Every structure is written in structure tokens, then in C-alpha cells.
PDB file of C-alpha atoms in Angstrom:
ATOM      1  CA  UNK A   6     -20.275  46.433  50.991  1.00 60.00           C
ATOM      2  CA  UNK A   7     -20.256  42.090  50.600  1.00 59.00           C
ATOM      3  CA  UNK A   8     -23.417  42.677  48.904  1.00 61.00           C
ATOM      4  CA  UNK A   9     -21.686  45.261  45.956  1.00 64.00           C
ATOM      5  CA  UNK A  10     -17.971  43.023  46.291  1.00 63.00           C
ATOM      6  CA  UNK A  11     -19.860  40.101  45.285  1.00 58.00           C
ATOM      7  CA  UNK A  12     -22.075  41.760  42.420  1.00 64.00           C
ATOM      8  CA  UNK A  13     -18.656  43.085  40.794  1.00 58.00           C
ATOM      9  CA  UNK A  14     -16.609  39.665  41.467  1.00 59.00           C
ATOM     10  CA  UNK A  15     -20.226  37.767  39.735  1.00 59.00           C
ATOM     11  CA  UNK A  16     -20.389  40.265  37.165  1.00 60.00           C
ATOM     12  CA  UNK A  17     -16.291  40.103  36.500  1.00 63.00           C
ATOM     13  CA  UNK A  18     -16.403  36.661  35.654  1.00 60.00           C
ATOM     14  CA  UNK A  19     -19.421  36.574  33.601  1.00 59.00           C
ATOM     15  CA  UNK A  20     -18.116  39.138  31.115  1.00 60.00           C
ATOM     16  CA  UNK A  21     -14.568  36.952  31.193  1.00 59.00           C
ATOM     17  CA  UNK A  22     -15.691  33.860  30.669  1.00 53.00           C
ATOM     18  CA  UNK A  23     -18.073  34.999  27.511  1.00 52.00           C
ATOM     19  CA  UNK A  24     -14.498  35.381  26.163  1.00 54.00           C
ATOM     20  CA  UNK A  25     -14.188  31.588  26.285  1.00 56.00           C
ATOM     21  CA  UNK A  26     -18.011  31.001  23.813  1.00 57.00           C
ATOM     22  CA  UNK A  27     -16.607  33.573  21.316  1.00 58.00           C
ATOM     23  CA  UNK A  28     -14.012  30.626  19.925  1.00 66.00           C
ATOM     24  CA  UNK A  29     -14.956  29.336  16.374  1.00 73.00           C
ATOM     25  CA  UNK A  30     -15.516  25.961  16.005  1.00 76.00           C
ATOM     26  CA  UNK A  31     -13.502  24.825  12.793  1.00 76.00           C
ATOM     27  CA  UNK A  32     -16.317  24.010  10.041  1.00 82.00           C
ATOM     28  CA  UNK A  33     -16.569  20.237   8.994  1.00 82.00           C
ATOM     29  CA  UNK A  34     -14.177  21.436   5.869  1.00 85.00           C
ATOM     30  CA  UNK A  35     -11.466  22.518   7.940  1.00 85.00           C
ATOM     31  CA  UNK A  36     -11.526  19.465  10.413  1.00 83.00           C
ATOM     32  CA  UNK A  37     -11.657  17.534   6.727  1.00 82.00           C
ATOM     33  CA  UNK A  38      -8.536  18.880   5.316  1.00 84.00           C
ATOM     34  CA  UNK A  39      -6.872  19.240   8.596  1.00 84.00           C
ATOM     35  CA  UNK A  40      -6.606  15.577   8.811  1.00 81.00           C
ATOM     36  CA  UNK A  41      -5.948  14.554   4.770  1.00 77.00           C
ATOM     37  CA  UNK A  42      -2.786  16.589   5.430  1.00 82.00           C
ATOM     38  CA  UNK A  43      -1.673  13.961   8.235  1.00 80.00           C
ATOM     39  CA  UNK A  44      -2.413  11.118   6.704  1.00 78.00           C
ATOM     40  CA  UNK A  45       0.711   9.723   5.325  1.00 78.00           C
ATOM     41  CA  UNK A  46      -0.361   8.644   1.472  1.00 75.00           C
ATOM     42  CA  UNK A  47       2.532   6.992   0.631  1.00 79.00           C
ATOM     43  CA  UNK A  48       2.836   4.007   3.425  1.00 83.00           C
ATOM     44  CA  UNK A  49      -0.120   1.427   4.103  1.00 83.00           C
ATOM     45  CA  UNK A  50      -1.399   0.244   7.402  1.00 85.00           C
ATOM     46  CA  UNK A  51      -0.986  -3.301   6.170  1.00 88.00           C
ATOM     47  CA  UNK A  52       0.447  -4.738   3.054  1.00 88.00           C
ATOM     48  CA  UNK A  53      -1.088  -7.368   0.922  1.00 91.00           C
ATOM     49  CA  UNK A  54      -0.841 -10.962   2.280  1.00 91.00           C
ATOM     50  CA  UNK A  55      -1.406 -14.431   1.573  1.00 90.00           C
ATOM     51  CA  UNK A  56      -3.406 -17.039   3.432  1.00 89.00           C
ATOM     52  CA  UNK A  57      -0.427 -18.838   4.630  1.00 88.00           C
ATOM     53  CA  UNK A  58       0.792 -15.382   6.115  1.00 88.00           C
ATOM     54  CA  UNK A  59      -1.840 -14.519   8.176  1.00 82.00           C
ATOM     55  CA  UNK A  60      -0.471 -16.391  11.074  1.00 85.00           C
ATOM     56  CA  UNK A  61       2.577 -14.091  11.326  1.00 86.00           C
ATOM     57  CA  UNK A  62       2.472 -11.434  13.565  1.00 85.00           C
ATOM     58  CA  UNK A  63       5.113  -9.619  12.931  1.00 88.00           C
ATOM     59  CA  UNK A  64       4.797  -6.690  10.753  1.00 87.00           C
ATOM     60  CA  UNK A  65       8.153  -6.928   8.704  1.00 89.00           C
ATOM     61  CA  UNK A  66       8.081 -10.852   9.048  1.00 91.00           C
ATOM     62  CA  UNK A  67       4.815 -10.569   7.029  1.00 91.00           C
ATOM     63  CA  UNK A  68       5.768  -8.454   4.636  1.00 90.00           C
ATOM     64  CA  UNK A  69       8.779 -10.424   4.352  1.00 93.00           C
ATOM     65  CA  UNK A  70       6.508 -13.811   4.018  1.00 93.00           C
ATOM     66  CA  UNK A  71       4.380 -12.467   1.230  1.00 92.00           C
ATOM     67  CA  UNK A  72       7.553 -11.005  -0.740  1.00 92.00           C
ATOM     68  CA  UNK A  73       9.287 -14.805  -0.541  1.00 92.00           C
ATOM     69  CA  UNK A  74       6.081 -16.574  -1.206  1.00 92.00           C
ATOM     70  CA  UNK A  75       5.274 -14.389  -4.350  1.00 91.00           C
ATOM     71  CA  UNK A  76       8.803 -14.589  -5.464  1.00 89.00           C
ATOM     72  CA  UNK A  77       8.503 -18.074  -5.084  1.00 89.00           C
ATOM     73  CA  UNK A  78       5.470 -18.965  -7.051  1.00 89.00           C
ATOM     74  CA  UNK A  79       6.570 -16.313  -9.815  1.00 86.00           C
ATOM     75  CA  UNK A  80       9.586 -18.103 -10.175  1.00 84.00           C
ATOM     76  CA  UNK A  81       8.008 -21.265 -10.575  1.00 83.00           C
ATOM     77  CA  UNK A  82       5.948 -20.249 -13.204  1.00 82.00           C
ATOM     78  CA  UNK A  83       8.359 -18.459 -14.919  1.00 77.00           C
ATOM     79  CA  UNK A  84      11.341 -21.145 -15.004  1.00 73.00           C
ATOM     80  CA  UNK A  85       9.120 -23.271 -17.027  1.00 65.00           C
ATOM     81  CA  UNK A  86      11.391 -24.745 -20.203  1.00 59.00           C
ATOM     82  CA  UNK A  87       9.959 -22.078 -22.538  1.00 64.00           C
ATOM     83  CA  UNK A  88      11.289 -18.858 -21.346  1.00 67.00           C
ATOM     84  CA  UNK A  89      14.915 -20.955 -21.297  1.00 66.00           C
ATOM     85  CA  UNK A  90      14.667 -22.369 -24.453  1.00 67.00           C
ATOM     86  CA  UNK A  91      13.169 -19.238 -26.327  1.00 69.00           C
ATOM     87  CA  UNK A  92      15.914 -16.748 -24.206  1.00 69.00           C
ATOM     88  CA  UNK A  93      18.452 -17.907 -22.775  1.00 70.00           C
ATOM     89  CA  UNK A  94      20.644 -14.816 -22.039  1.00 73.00           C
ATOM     90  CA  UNK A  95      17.439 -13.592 -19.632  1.00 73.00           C
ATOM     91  CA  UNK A  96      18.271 -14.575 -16.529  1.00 77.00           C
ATOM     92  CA  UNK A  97      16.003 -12.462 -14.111  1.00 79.00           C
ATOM     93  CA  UNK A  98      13.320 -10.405 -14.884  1.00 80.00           C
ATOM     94  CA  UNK A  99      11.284  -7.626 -12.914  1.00 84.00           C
ATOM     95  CA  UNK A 100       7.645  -8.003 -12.815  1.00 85.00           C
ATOM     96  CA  UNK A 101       5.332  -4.801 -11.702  1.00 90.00           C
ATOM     97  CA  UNK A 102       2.914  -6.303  -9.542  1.00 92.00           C
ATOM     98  CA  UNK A 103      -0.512  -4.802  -8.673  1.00 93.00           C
ATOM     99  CA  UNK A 104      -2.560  -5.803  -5.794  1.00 94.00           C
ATOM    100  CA  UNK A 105      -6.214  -4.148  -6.390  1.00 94.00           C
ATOM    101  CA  UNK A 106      -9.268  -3.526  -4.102  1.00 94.00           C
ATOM    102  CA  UNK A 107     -10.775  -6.542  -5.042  1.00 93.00           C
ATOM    103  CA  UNK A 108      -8.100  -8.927  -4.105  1.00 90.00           C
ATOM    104  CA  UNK A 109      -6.907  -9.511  -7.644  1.00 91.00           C
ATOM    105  CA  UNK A 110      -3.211  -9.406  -8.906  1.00 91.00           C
ATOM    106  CA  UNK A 111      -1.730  -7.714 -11.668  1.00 90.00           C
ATOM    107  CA  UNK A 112       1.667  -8.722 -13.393  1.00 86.00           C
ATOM    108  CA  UNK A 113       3.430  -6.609 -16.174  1.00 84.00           C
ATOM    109  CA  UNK A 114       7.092  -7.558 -17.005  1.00 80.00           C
ATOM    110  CA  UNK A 115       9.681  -4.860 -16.879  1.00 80.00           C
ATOM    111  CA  UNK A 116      11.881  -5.232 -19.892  1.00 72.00           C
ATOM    112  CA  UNK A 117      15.504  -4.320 -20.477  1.00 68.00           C
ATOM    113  CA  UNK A 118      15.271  -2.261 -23.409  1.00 66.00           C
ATOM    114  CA  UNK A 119      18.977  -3.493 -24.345  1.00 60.00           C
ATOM    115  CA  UNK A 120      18.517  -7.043 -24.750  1.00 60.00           C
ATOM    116  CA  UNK A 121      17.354  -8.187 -28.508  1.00 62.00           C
ATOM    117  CA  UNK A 122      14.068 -10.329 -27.991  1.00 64.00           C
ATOM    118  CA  UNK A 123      10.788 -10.250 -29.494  1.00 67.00           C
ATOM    119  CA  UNK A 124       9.151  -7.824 -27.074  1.00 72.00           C
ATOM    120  CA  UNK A 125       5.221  -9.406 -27.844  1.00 76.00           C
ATOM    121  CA  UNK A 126       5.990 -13.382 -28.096  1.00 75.00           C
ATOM    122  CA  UNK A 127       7.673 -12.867 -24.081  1.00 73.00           C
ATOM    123  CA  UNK A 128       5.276 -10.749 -22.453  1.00 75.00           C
ATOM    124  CA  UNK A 129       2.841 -13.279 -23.939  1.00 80.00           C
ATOM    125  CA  UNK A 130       4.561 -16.237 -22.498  1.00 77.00           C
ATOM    126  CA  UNK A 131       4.340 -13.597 -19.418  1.00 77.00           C
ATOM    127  CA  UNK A 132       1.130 -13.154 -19.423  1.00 80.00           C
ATOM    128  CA  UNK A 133       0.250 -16.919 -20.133  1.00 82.00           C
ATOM    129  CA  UNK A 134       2.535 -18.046 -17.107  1.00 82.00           C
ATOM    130  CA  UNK A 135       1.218 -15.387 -14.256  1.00 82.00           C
ATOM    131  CA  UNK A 136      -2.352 -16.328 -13.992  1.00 84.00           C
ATOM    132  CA  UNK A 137      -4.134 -18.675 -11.439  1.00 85.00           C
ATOM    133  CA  UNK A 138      -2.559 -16.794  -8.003  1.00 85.00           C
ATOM    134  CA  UNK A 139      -4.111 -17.594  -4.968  1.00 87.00           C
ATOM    135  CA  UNK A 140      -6.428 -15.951  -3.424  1.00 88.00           C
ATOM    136  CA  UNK A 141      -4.527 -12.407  -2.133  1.00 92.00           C
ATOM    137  CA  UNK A 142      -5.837 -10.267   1.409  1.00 92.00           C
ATOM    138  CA  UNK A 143      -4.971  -6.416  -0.540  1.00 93.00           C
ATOM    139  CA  UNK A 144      -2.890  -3.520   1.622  1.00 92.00           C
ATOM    140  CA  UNK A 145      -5.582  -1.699   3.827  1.00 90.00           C
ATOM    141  CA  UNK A 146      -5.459   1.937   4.724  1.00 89.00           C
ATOM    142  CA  UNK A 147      -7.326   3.281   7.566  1.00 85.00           C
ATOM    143  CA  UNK A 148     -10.009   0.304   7.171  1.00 88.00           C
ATOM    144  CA  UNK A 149     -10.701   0.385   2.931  1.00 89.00           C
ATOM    145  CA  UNK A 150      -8.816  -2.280   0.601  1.00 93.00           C
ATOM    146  CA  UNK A 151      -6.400  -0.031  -1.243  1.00 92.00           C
ATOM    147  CA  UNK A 152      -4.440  -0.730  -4.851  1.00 93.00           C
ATOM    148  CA  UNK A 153      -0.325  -0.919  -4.106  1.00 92.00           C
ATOM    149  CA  UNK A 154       2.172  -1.412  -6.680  1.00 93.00           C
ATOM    150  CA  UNK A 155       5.803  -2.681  -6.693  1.00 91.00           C
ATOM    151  CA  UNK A 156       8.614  -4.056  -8.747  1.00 91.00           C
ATOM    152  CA  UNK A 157       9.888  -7.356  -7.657  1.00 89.00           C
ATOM    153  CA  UNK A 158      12.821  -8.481  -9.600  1.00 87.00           C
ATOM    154  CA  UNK A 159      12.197 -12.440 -10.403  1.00 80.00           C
ATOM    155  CA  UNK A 160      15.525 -14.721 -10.811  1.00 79.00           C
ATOM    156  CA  UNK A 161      15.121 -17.063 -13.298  1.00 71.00           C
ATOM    157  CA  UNK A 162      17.982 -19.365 -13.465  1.00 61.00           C
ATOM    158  CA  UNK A 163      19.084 -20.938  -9.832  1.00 52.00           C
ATOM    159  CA  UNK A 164      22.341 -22.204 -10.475  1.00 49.00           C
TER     160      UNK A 164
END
């Protein structure tokens, strides 16, 4: 009677655990788009930086370092006499900045349509003024240099 309890109880669990090797495995595909969809594409894992950064630890201290040093040396640049002299009503400007892969930086002015100014001759000036950066670390997302793109509005006359 052990021997035939024991062959039913053996044979019970065999045909209720095959229920546990029937489950799928999700394909490669699946397990692929499974985790694009949490990936937040919008937000970086770290923002650009400069050298003089890097010591900071602090993730909104750092972001806050490379906003106030790129302000700074935009502004410097910028507040040279010719941009006064040419037009004087501009006071601050906003520059698009682009931070590629490669650990170059963009600049492209962002214009108020209503002032009167002769659109070419200033984004030459610009374009002439924003060159020779230092050396920029670009935003990284999950490991890979990524491009990231913002508008920083540049005052031009400190008084």
C-alpha cells in the first residue's frame, strides 16, 4: 500500500511540476523592447562637464558648475566692444548650445525676431566670437557619449 502511495505522490508531482517547463521564455525581441520602453529618453545619466567640474560631486552642483562656467566664458566673448558698438539696444541674447558625441560644442544665437538688426553681420560676429571652448566631457547615457541641446540665455551688459 506505501509502495502504490508513493508511486501516485512521485507520479503527482512529476506531471505538476512539467507545468512549471511549459513557461515561454520571452524571445531576445521582447526582452529588447521591454526595456527601450523604461528607459527614460528625455533625462541623461550625466550632463556635459568641464575639466574644472569634475571635482564636484554633487549632481546638481555640477550641473550648476558647468551652466556658470559656460555662461561665463560666453559672456566674455560676447561683451567684446563690437556687439555694443554695432547694437546697443541688445542686451542679452540666448544661444542654443549643442554638446555632441565627440566632445565638440555647438552655438547658434536665438534671435528676437522684433528687434531691427542685420540678422547675417550678428550671427557672424556670433559665430566669430564662440569658437576656441575648452575641451567639453559630453552628457552620457547608459555608458555612450550622447548629443544634448539647450538654450542658455547670455546677459550682455552687467551694469
Amino acid at each position: 500500500m506505501r509502495k502504490i502511495i508513493l508511486i501516485v505522490v512521485l507520479a503527482s508531482l512529476l506531471f505538476n511540476s512539467c507545468q512549471y517547463f511549459d513557461k515561454q521564455v520571452p524571445s531576445k525581441e521582447e526582452l529588447l523592447q521591454k526595456e527601450l520602453k523604461a528607459i527614460n529618453w528625455k533625462e541623461v545619466d550625466e550632463l556635459p562637464s568641464f575639466s574644472n567640474c569634475d571635482s564636484v560631486q554633487n549632481k546638481t552642483q555640477k550641473k550648476q558648475c558647468f551652466f556658470d562656467y559656460l555662461t561665463q566664458l560666453i559672456q566674455e566673448r560676447l561683451s567684446a566692444d563690437t556687439l555694443s558698438v554695432l547694437y546697443p539696444q541688445l542686451d542679452t541674447i540666448n544661444v542654443k548650445v549643442t554638446v555632441l558625441p565627440n566632445a565638440t560644442m555647438q552655438f547658434e544665437p536665438q534671435l528676437d525676431d522684433t528687434l531691427s538688426y542685420d540678422k547675417p553681420k550678428l550671427d557672424s560676429v556670433l559665430h566669430a566670437r564662440l569658437v576656441g571652448f575648452p575641451k567639453v566631457n559630453p552628457s552620457i547615457k547608459r555608458g555612450i557619449p550622447v548629443k544634448t541641446q539647450f538654450v542658455l540665455p547670455v546677459i550682455l551688459k552687467v551694469e
